[in-house]
Amino acid sequence: MEQLGKSEYAIKAMAVNGDGDRAPFTLSIYDGGKEGTNYYCWVRCPYIRDYDLKIINIGKSESLKDSLEFIKNFLKHSNTQLINENEQQVDLPPLDTWNN
């Protein structure tokens, strides 16, 4: 695995699934760079998988957008909500608010 630099996006929250089970949720998305004619980024989310996921697309913003959509779709289809320490629902911020 390559060395990851500063994340483009990061969030910490608590995940609550449809059964009410809770688990820590951390998400970091890193700009990976260019590979051939495509760009890629790494998605690190131990709640979803034990290893980083590589997302590839034609441009940097497209790969970041696909990463965010992957997480949003997972949360939606697994009936999982994110909450903060005050028990308030947390939404993933839109791509245009990231550090890119």
MMTF fields as JSON, N, C-alpha, C and O atoms, coordinates in Angstrom:
{
  "mmtfVersion": "1.0.0",
  "mmtfProducer": "UNKNOWN",
  "numBonds": 399,
  "numAtoms": 400,
  "numGroups": 100,
  "numChains": 1,
  "numModels": 1,
  "chainsPerModel": [1],
  "groupsPerChain": [100],
  "chainIdList": ["A"],
  "bondAtomList": [4, 2, 8, 6, 12, 10, 16, 14, 20, 18, 24, 22, 28, 26, 32, 30, 36, 34, 40, 38, 44, 42, 48, 46, 52, 50, 56, 54, 60, 58, 64, 62, 68, 66, 72, 70, 76, 74, 80, 78, 84, 82, 88, 86, 92, 90, 96, 94, 100, 98, 104, 102, 108, 106, 112, 110, 116, 114, 120, 118, 124, 122, 128, 126, 132, 130, 136, 134, 140, 138, 144, 142, 148, 146, 152, 150, 156, 154, 160, 158, 164, 162, 168, 166, 172, 170, 176, 174, 180, 178, 184, 182, 188, 186, 192, 190, 196, 194, 200, 198, 204, 202, 208, 206, 212, 210, 216, 214, 220, 218, 224, 222, 228, 226, 232, 230, 236, 234, 240, 238, 244, 242, 248, 246, 252, 250, 256, 254, 260, 258, 264, 262, 268, 266, 272, 270, 276, 274, 280, 278, 284, 282, 288, 286, 292, 290, 296, 294, 300, 298, 304, 302, 308, 306, 312, 310, 316, 314, 320, 318, 324, 322, 328, 326, 332, 330, 336, 334, 340, 338, 344, 342, 348, 346, 352, 350, 356, 354, 360, 358, 364, 362, 368, 366, 372, 370, 376, 374, 380, 378, 384, 382, 388, 386, 392, 390, 396, 394],
  "bondOrderList": [1, 1, 1, 1, 1, 1, 1, 1, 1, 1, 1, 1, 1, 1, 1, 1, 1, 1, 1, 1, 1, 1, 1, 1, 1, 1, 1, 1, 1, 1, 1, 1, 1, 1, 1, 1, 1, 1, 1, 1, 1, 1, 1, 1, 1, 1, 1, 1, 1, 1, 1, 1, 1, 1, 1, 1, 1, 1, 1, 1, 1, 1, 1, 1, 1, 1, 1, 1, 1, 1, 1, 1, 1, 1, 1, 1, 1, 1, 1, 1, 1, 1, 1, 1, 1, 1, 1, 1, 1, 1, 1, 1, 1, 1, 1, 1, 1, 1, 1],
  "groupList": [{"groupName": "MET", "atomNameList": ["N", "CA", "C", "O"], "elementList": ["N", "C", "C", "O"], "formalChargeList": [0, 0, 0, 0], "bondAtomList": [1, 0, 2, 1, 3, 2], "bondOrderList": [1, 1, 2], "singleLetterCode": "M", "chemCompType": "L-PEPTIDE LINKING"}, {"groupName": "GLU", "atomNameList": ["N", "CA", "C", "O"], "elementList": ["N", "C", "C", "O"], "formalChargeList": [0, 0, 0, 0], "bondAtomList": [1, 0, 2, 1, 3, 2], "bondOrderList": [1, 1, 2], "singleLetterCode": "E", "chemCompType": "L-PEPTIDE LINKING"}, {"groupName": "GLN", "atomNameList": ["N", "CA", "C", "O"], "elementList": ["N", "C", "C", "O"], "formalChargeList": [0, 0, 0, 0], "bondAtomList": [1, 0, 2, 1, 3, 2], "bondOrderList": [1, 1, 2], "singleLetterCode": "Q", "chemCompType": "L-PEPTIDE LINKING"}, {"groupName": "LEU", "atomNameList": ["N", "CA", "C", "O"], "elementList": ["N", "C", "C", "O"], "formalChargeList": [0, 0, 0, 0], "bondAtomList": [1, 0, 2, 1, 3, 2], "bondOrderList": [1, 1, 2], "singleLetterCode": "L", "chemCompType": "L-PEPTIDE LINKING"}, {"groupName": "GLY", "atomNameList": ["N", "CA", "C", "O"], "elementList": ["N", "C", "C", "O"], "formalChargeList": [0, 0, 0, 0], "bondAtomList": [1, 0, 2, 1, 3, 2], "bondOrderList": [1, 1, 2], "singleLetterCode": "G", "chemCompType": "PEPTIDE LINKING"}, {"groupName": "LYS", "atomNameList": ["N", "CA", "C", "O"], "elementList": ["N", "C", "C", "O"], "formalChargeList": [0, 0, 0, 0], "bondAtomList": [1, 0, 2, 1, 3, 2], "bondOrderList": [1, 1, 2], "singleLetterCode": "K", "chemCompType": "L-PEPTIDE LINKING"}, {"groupName": "SER", "atomNameList": ["N", "CA", "C", "O"], "elementList": ["N", "C", "C", "O"], "formalChargeList": [0, 0, 0, 0], "bondAtomList": [1, 0, 2, 1, 3, 2], "bondOrderList": [1, 1, 2], "singleLetterCode": "S", "chemCompType": "L-PEPTIDE LINKING"}, {"groupName": "TYR", "atomNameList": ["N", "CA", "C", "O"], "elementList": ["N", "C", "C", "O"], "formalChargeList": [0, 0, 0, 0], "bondAtomList": [1, 0, 2, 1, 3, 2], "bondOrderList": [1, 1, 2], "singleLetterCode": "Y", "chemCompType": "L-PEPTIDE LINKING"}, {"groupName": "ALA", "atomNameList": ["N", "CA", "C", "O"], "elementList": ["N", "C", "C", "O"], "formalChargeList": [0, 0, 0, 0], "bondAtomList": [1, 0, 2, 1, 3, 2], "bondOrderList": [1, 1, 2], "singleLetterCode": "A", "chemCompType": "L-PEPTIDE LINKING"}, {"groupName": "ILE", "atomNameList": ["N", "CA", "C", "O"], "elementList": ["N", "C", "C", "O"], "formalChargeList": [0, 0, 0, 0], "bondAtomList": [1, 0, 2, 1, 3, 2], "bondOrderList": [1, 1, 2], "singleLetterCode": "I", "chemCompType": "L-PEPTIDE LINKING"}, {"groupName": "VAL", "atomNameList": ["N", "CA", "C", "O"], "elementList": ["N", "C", "C", "O"], "formalChargeList": [0, 0, 0, 0], "bondAtomList": [1, 0, 2, 1, 3, 2], "bondOrderList": [1, 1, 2], "singleLetterCode": "V", "chemCompType": "L-PEPTIDE LINKING"}, {"groupName": "ASN", "atomNameList": ["N", "CA", "C", "O"], "elementList": ["N", "C", "C", "O"], "formalChargeList": [0, 0, 0, 0], "bondAtomList": [1, 0, 2, 1, 3, 2], "bondOrderList": [1, 1, 2], "singleLetterCode": "N", "chemCompType": "L-PEPTIDE LINKING"}, {"groupName": "ASP", "atomNameList": ["N", "CA", "C", "O"], "elementList": ["N", "C", "C", "O"], "formalChargeList": [0, 0, 0, 0], "bondAtomList": [1, 0, 2, 1, 3, 2], "bondOrderList": [1, 1, 2], "singleLetterCode": "D", "chemCompType": "L-PEPTIDE LINKING"}, {"groupName": "ARG", "atomNameList": ["N", "CA", "C", "O"], "elementList": ["N", "C", "C", "O"], "formalChargeList": [0, 0, 0, 0], "bondAtomList": [1, 0, 2, 1, 3, 2], "bondOrderList": [1, 1, 2], "singleLetterCode": "R", "chemCompType": "L-PEPTIDE LINKING"}, {"groupName": "PRO", "atomNameList": ["N", "CA", "C", "O"], "elementList": ["N", "C", "C", "O"], "formalChargeList": [0, 0, 0, 0], "bondAtomList": [1, 0, 2, 1, 3, 2], "bondOrderList": [1, 1, 2], "singleLetterCode": "P", "chemCompType": "L-PEPTIDE LINKING"}, {"groupName": "PHE", "atomNameList": ["N", "CA", "C", "O"], "elementList": ["N", "C", "C", "O"], "formalChargeList": [0, 0, 0, 0], "bondAtomList": [1, 0, 2, 1, 3, 2], "bondOrderList": [1, 1, 2], "singleLetterCode": "F", "chemCompType": "L-PEPTIDE LINKING"}, {"groupName": "THR", "atomNameList": ["N", "CA", "C", "O"], "elementList": ["N", "C", "C", "O"], "formalChargeList": [0, 0, 0, 0], "bondAtomList": [1, 0, 2, 1, 3, 2], "bondOrderList": [1, 1, 2], "singleLetterCode": "T", "chemCompType": "L-PEPTIDE LINKING"}, {"groupName": "CYS", "atomNameList": ["N", "CA", "C", "O"], "elementList": ["N", "C", "C", "O"], "formalChargeList": [0, 0, 0, 0], "bondAtomList": [1, 0, 2, 1, 3, 2], "bondOrderList": [1, 1, 2], "singleLetterCode": "C", "chemCompType": "L-PEPTIDE LINKING"}, {"groupName": "TRP", "atomNameList": ["N", "CA", "C", "O"], "elementList": ["N", "C", "C", "O"], "formalChargeList": [0, 0, 0, 0], "bondAtomList": [1, 0, 2, 1, 3, 2], "bondOrderList": [1, 1, 2], "singleLetterCode": "W", "chemCompType": "L-PEPTIDE LINKING"}, {"groupName": "HIS", "atomNameList": ["N", "CA", "C", "O"], "elementList": ["N", "C", "C", "O"], "formalChargeList": [0, 0, 0, 0], "bondAtomList": [1, 0, 2, 1, 3, 2], "bondOrderList": [1, 1, 2], "singleLetterCode": "H", "chemCompType": "L-PEPTIDE LINKING"}],
  "groupTypeList": [0, 1, 2, 3, 4, 5, 6, 1, 7, 8, 9, 5, 8, 0, 8, 10, 11, 4, 12, 4, 12, 13, 8, 14, 15, 16, 3, 6, 9, 7, 12, 4, 4, 5, 1, 4, 16, 11, 7, 7, 17, 18, 10, 13, 17, 14, 7, 9, 13, 12, 7, 12, 3, 5, 9, 9, 11, 9, 4, 5, 6, 1, 6, 3, 5, 12, 6, 3, 1, 15, 9, 5, 11, 15, 3, 5, 19, 6, 11, 16, 2, 3, 9, 11, 1, 11, 1, 2, 2, 10, 12, 3, 14, 14, 3, 12, 16, 18, 11, 11],
  "groupIdList": [1, 2, 3, 4, 5, 6, 7, 8, 9, 10, 11, 12, 13, 14, 15, 16, 17, 18, 19, 20, 21, 22, 23, 24, 25, 26, 27, 28, 29, 30, 31, 32, 33, 34, 35, 36, 37, 38, 39, 40, 41, 42, 43, 44, 45, 46, 47, 48, 49, 50, 51, 52, 53, 54, 55, 56, 57, 58, 59, 60, 61, 62, 63, 64, 65, 66, 67, 68, 69, 70, 71, 72, 73, 74, 75, 76, 77, 78, 79, 80, 81, 82, 83, 84, 85, 86, 87, 88, 89, 90, 91, 92, 93, 94, 95, 96, 97, 98, 99, 100],
  "secStructList": [7, 7, 7, 7, 7, 1, 3, 3, 3, 3, 3, 3, 3, 3, 3, 3, 7, 6, 6, 7, 7, 3, 3, 3, 3, 3, 3, 3, 3, 3, 3, 3, 3, 3, 3, 6, 6, 3, 3, 3, 3, 3, 3, 3, 7, 6, 6, 6, 7, 1, 1, 7, 3, 3, 3, 3, 3, 1, 1, 2, 2, 2, 2, 2, 2, 2, 2, 2, 2, 2, 2, 2, 2, 2, 2, 2, 2, 6, 6, 7, 3, 3, 3, 7, 6, 6, 1, 7, 3, 3, 7, 7, 7, 7, 4, 4, 4, 1, 7, 7],
  "xCoordList": [0.843, 0.0, 0.886, 1.859, 0.545, 1.333, 1.08, 0.058, 2.02, 1.898, 0.826, 0.876, -0.134, -1.197, -0.828, -0.312, -1.091, -0.804, -1.979, -2.73, -2.122, -3.208, -4.542, -4.646, -5.54, -6.833, -7.532, -7.404, -8.266, -9.108, -10.363, -10.962, -10.743, -11.981, -11.884, -11.34, -12.402, -12.427, -13.624, -14.01, -14.196, -15.315, -15.259, -14.871, -15.654, -15.814, -17.226, -17.697, -17.894, -19.259, -19.553, -18.659, -20.786, -21.253, -22.256, -23.15, -22.095, -23.023, -24.083, -23.771, -25.337, -26.453, -27.186, -27.726, -27.203, -27.873, -29.361, -29.831, -30.097, -31.539, -31.981, -33.115, -31.115, -31.434, -31.107, -31.365, -30.54, -30.166, -28.769, -28.342, -28.046, -26.668, -25.782, -25.944, -24.858, -23.962, -22.515, -22.092, -21.779, -20.352, -19.664, -20.28, -18.395, -17.653, -17.57, -17.427, -17.661, -17.584, -16.542, -16.684, -15.502, -14.511, -14.381, -14.4, -14.251, -14.103, -13.027, -13.063, -12.075, -11.062, -10.952, -10.928, -10.885, -10.711, -9.454, -9.314, -8.548, -7.24, -7.101, -7.527, -6.495, -6.148, -4.978, -3.921, -5.157, -4.09, -3.163, -1.968, -3.72, -2.903, -3.395, -4.569, -2.479, -2.814, -2.232, -1.112, -3.009, -2.582, -2.949, -4.117, -1.961, -2.24, -2.978, -2.491, -4.147, -4.944, -6.024, -6.786, -6.1, -7.137, -6.559, -5.354, -7.443, -7.096, -7.734, -8.731, -7.152, -7.731, -7.612, -6.806, -8.425, -8.316, -8.532, -8.999, -8.182, -8.323, -9.411, -9.468, -10.265, -11.307, -10.953, -10.808, -10.818, -10.531, -11.732, -12.01, -12.429, -13.61, -13.714, -14.365, -13.088, -13.089, -14.477, -14.645, -15.467, -16.826, -17.333, -18.092, -16.905, -17.386, -16.475, -16.956, -15.165, -14.226, -12.904, -12.547, -12.184, -10.935, -9.737, -8.669, -9.891, -8.774, -9.257, -10.454, -8.331, -8.669, -9.231, -8.84, -10.14, -10.775, -10.23, -10.201, -9.803, -9.29, -10.423, -11.029, -10.704, -11.753, -11.069, -10.295, -11.361, -10.706, -11.752, -12.848, -11.395, -12.25, -11.381, -10.162, -12.004, -11.24, -10.615, -9.693, -11.097, -10.549, -10.553, -11.222, -9.79, -9.69, -11.054, -11.459, -11.76, -13.057, -14.058, -14.902, -13.971, -14.87, -14.586, -15.515, -13.316, -12.997, -13.4, -13.854, -13.244, -13.688, -15.218, -15.752, -15.903, -17.366, -17.828, -18.754, -17.19, -17.552, -17.316, -18.079, -16.258, -15.973, -17.088, -17.556, -17.505, -18.591, -19.888, -20.62, -20.168, -21.388, -21.346, -22.373, -20.179, -20.043, -20.455, -21.222, -19.945, -20.264, -21.746, -22.408, -22.267, -23.688, -24.583, -25.556, -24.259, -25.064, -24.975, -25.977, -23.789, -23.652, -24.532, -25.273, -24.455, -25.251, -26.748, -27.503, -27.164, -28.58, -29.055, -30.075, -28.338, -28.772, -28.594, -29.221, -27.746, -27.589, -28.44, -28.374, -29.247, -30.129, -29.335, -29.723, -28.211, -27.326, -27.352, -27.248, -27.493, -27.437, -26.204, -25.729, -25.693, -24.564, -25.084, -25.909, -24.582, -24.972, -23.718, -22.663, -23.854, -22.734, -22.888, -23.787, -22.011, -22.019, -23.278, -23.573, -24.021, -25.27, -26.499, -27.631, -26.253, -27.332, -28.064, -29.184, -27.444, -28.039, -27.513, -26.342, -28.402, -27.998, -26.949, -27.033, -25.957, -24.873, -24.99, -25.104, -24.961, -24.948, -23.548, -22.82, -23.172, -21.882, -21.964, -22.903, -20.996, -21.049, -20.846, -20.208, -21.386, -21.211, -19.755, -18.953, -19.446, -18.079, -17.472, -16.278, -18.274, -17.717, -17.25, -16.668, -17.484, -17.002, -15.693, -15.154, -15.176, -13.943, -12.737, -12.848, -11.564, -10.288, -9.718, -8.56, -10.449, -9.85, -9.735, -9.249],
  "yCoordList": [-1.174, 0.0, 1.234, 1.315, 2.182, 3.399, 4.288, 4.164, 5.18, 6.111, 7.14, 7.764, 7.317, 8.284, 9.607, 9.641, 10.696, 12.022, 12.574, 11.834, 13.88, 14.555, 14.184, 14.16, 13.901, 13.515, 14.728, 15.851, 14.475, 15.492, 15.705, 16.78, 14.671, 14.711, 13.722, 12.631, 14.088, 13.166, 13.491, 14.65, 12.456, 12.625, 11.508, 10.379, 11.846, 10.86, 11.012, 12.124, 9.887, 9.894, 8.526, 7.69, 8.309, 7.01, 6.517, 7.254, 5.267, 4.659, 3.885, 3.147, 4.067, 3.35, 2.628, 3.263, 1.287, 0.535, 0.394, 0.869, -0.251, -0.395, -1.134, -0.956, -1.963, -2.69, -1.877, -2.321, -0.69, 0.148, -0.102, 0.539, -1.028, -1.304, -0.111, 0.489, 0.219, 1.364, 0.899, -0.077, 1.641, 1.366, 2.66, 3.497, 2.834, 4.017, 4.038, 2.999, 5.227, 5.414, 6.478, 7.623, 6.106, 7.064, 6.904, 5.793, 8.017, 8.025, 9.035, 10.183, 8.599, 9.494, 9.185, 8.023, 10.229, 10.078, 10.844, 12.03, 10.146, 10.685, 10.768, 9.874, 11.858, 11.977, 11.045, 11.18, 10.096, 9.147, 9.613, 9.32, 10.343, 10.829, 10.341, 10.015, 10.299, 9.937, 8.572, 8.246, 7.785, 6.452, 6.326, 6.138, 6.429, 6.445, 7.73, 8.825, 7.6, 8.778, 9.066, 10.021, 8.257, 8.412, 8.9, 8.833, 9.383, 9.789, 8.818, 8.169, 8.726, 7.834, 8.44, 9.339, 7.935, 8.296, 7.042, 6.015, 7.151, 6.039, 6.373, 7.489, 5.419, 5.56, 4.641, 3.43, 5.232, 4.451, 4.596, 5.677, 3.482, 3.476, 2.099, 1.207, 1.917, 0.602, 0.067, -1.143, 0.932, 0.476, -0.377, -1.326, -0.027, -0.706, -1.855, -2.933, -1.634, -2.677, -2.534, -1.454, -3.637, -3.682, -3.107, -2.941, -2.807, -2.283, -1.129, -0.99, -0.31, 0.868, 0.472, -0.54, 1.277, 1.072, 2.112, 3.303, 1.664, 2.555, 2.885, 1.989, 4.185, 4.653, 5.375, 6.308, 4.938, 5.474, 6.123, 5.592, 7.285, 7.946, 8.84, 8.882, 9.558, 10.338, 11.604, 12.159, 12.064, 13.27, 13.179, 12.331, 14.073, 14.078, 14.321, 13.58, 15.35, 15.656, 14.526, 14.265, 13.859, 12.735, 11.549, 10.897, 11.269, 10.155, 10.485, 9.602, 11.731, 12.137, 12.058, 11.611, 12.494, 12.424, 10.968, 10.648, 10.094, 8.675, 8.071, 7.214, 8.518, 8.03, 8.409, 7.582, 9.649, 10.128, 9.38, 9.0, 9.171, 8.453, 7.002, 6.454, 6.38, 5.014, 4.938, 4.056, 5.866, 5.874, 6.177, 5.501, 7.182, 7.526, 6.348, 6.065, 5.666, 4.513, 3.373, 2.717, 3.133, 2.089, 2.404, 1.542, 3.645, 4.025, 3.887, 3.39, 4.323, 4.243, 2.792, 2.447, 1.952, 0.577, -0.331, -1.387, 0.076, -0.707, -0.142, -0.608, 0.884, 1.517, 1.984, 1.752, 2.648, 3.138, 4.66, 5.31, 5.213, 6.66, 7.01, 6.219, 8.212, 8.72, 9.747, 10.597, 9.653, 10.621, 11.16, 10.525, 12.346, 12.924, 12.63, 11.893, 13.206, 12.932, 13.462, 13.071, 14.353, 14.883, 14.138, 14.591, 12.984, 12.14, 12.783, 12.386, 13.775, 14.424, 13.771, 13.401, 13.636, 13.025, 13.882, 15.11, 13.218, 13.863, 13.464, 12.28, 14.444, 14.173, 14.408, 15.265, 13.651, 13.875, 15.18, 15.371, 16.08, 17.354, 17.194, 16.24, 18.12, 18.034, 18.218, 18.806, 17.708, 17.72, 19.117, 19.277, 20.131, 21.492, 22.109, 23.194, 21.456, 21.972, 21.314, 21.648, 20.394, 19.673, 20.526, 21.653, 19.97, 20.68, 20.625, 21.002, 20.184, 19.973, 21.228, 21.187],
  "zCoordList": [0.0, 0.0, 0.0, 0.75, -0.837, -0.908, 0.305, 0.978, 0.57, 1.684, 1.343, 0.283, 2.23, 2.001, 2.643, 3.76, 1.935, 2.456, 3.239, 3.874, 3.18, 3.879, 3.209, 1.982, 4.021, 3.452, 2.852, 3.341, 1.789, 1.159, 1.994, 1.981, 2.711, 3.478, 4.622, 4.456, 5.769, 6.902, 7.792, 7.941, 8.372, 9.295, 10.33, 10.029, 11.55, 12.617, 13.154, 13.393, 13.339, 13.847, 14.446, 14.575, 14.804, 15.262, 14.218, 13.804, 13.801, 12.846, 13.624, 14.559, 13.223, 13.834, 12.713, 11.807, 12.778, 11.706, 12.012, 13.046, 11.122, 11.253, 12.496, 12.941, 13.075, 14.305, 15.551, 16.67, 15.363, 16.494, 17.015, 17.975, 16.396, 16.804, 16.438, 15.375, 17.316, 17.121, 17.006, 17.626, 16.187, 16.02, 15.594, 14.935, 15.961, 15.505, 13.979, 13.336, 13.423, 11.977, 11.7, 12.129, 10.988, 10.513, 9.006, 8.478, 8.339, 6.884, 6.526, 6.969, 5.724, 5.157, 3.679, 3.272, 2.889, 1.441, 1.056, 1.352, 0.392, 0.028, -1.483, -2.215, -1.934, -3.346, -3.616, -2.998, -4.535, -4.835, -5.931, -5.914, -6.89, -7.984, -9.325, -9.5, -10.264, -11.637, -11.96, -11.566, -12.682, -13.108, -14.588, -14.93, -15.447, -16.878, -17.223, -16.941, -17.828, -18.176, -17.142, -17.294, -16.098, -15.08, -13.754, -13.513, -12.919, -11.566, -10.59, -10.904, -9.409, -8.416, -7.032, -6.792, -6.136, -4.731, -3.897, -4.391, -2.634, -1.691, -0.692, -0.175, -0.422, 0.588, 1.753, 1.585, 2.925, 4.137, 5.081, 5.6, 5.285, 6.149, 6.802, 6.257, 7.951, 8.604, 8.931, 9.081, 9.044, 9.296, 8.127, 8.323, 6.919, 5.71, 5.299, 4.948, 5.34, 4.919, 5.638, 6.109, 5.715, 6.47, 5.724, 6.314, 4.462, 3.684, 2.814, 2.565, 2.356, 1.561, 0.205, -0.378, -0.275, -1.575, -2.549, -2.241, -3.71, -4.741, -5.71, -6.297, -5.873, -6.786, -7.945, -7.734, -9.168, -10.368, -11.273, -11.454, -11.842, -12.817, -13.694, -13.524, -14.632, -15.609, -15.034, -15.632, -13.896, -13.289, -11.778, -11.188, -11.162, -9.703, -9.062, -8.166, -9.514, -8.89, -9.117, -8.259, -10.255, -10.526, -9.603, -9.126, -9.352, -8.454, -7.018, -6.291, -6.602, -5.272, -5.16, -4.145, -6.205, -6.211, -6.138, -5.393, -6.901, -6.869, -5.487, -5.041, -4.813, -3.46, -2.502, -1.719, -2.57, -1.72, -2.03, -1.117, -3.299, -3.696, -3.218, -2.816, -3.259, -2.766, -1.297, -0.908, -0.481, 0.95, 1.164, 1.951, 0.472, 0.615, 0.25, 0.949, -0.835, -1.256, -0.251, 0.034, 0.285, 1.299, 2.498, 2.97, 2.996, 4.159, 3.872, 4.708, 2.703, 2.338, 2.264, 2.86, 1.55, 1.32, 2.537, 2.621, 3.473, 4.696, 5.836, 6.974, 5.498, 6.485, 7.706, 8.851, 7.426, 8.478, 8.495, 7.455, 9.687, 9.86, 10.671, 11.486, 10.432, 11.201, 12.191, 11.855, 13.428, 14.451, 15.131, 15.117, 15.726, 16.468, 17.955, 18.361, 18.755, 20.191, 20.888, 22.018, 20.213, 20.761, 20.248, 20.414, 19.622, 19.085, 17.909, 17.588, 17.263, 16.096, 14.828, 14.739, 13.846, 12.587, 11.895, 11.894, 11.307, 10.578, 9.114, 8.796, 8.229, 6.796, 6.259, 6.76, 5.244, 4.602, 3.812, 3.038, 3.994, 3.296, 1.788, 1.342, 1.012, -0.441, -0.845, -0.119, -2.004, -2.527, -2.577, -2.323, -2.899, -3.056, -1.75, -1.769, -0.614, 0.67, 1.093, 2.148, 0.296, 0.629, 0.355, -0.127, 0.672, 0.517, -0.887, -1.067, -1.881, -3.206, -4.022, -5.152]
}
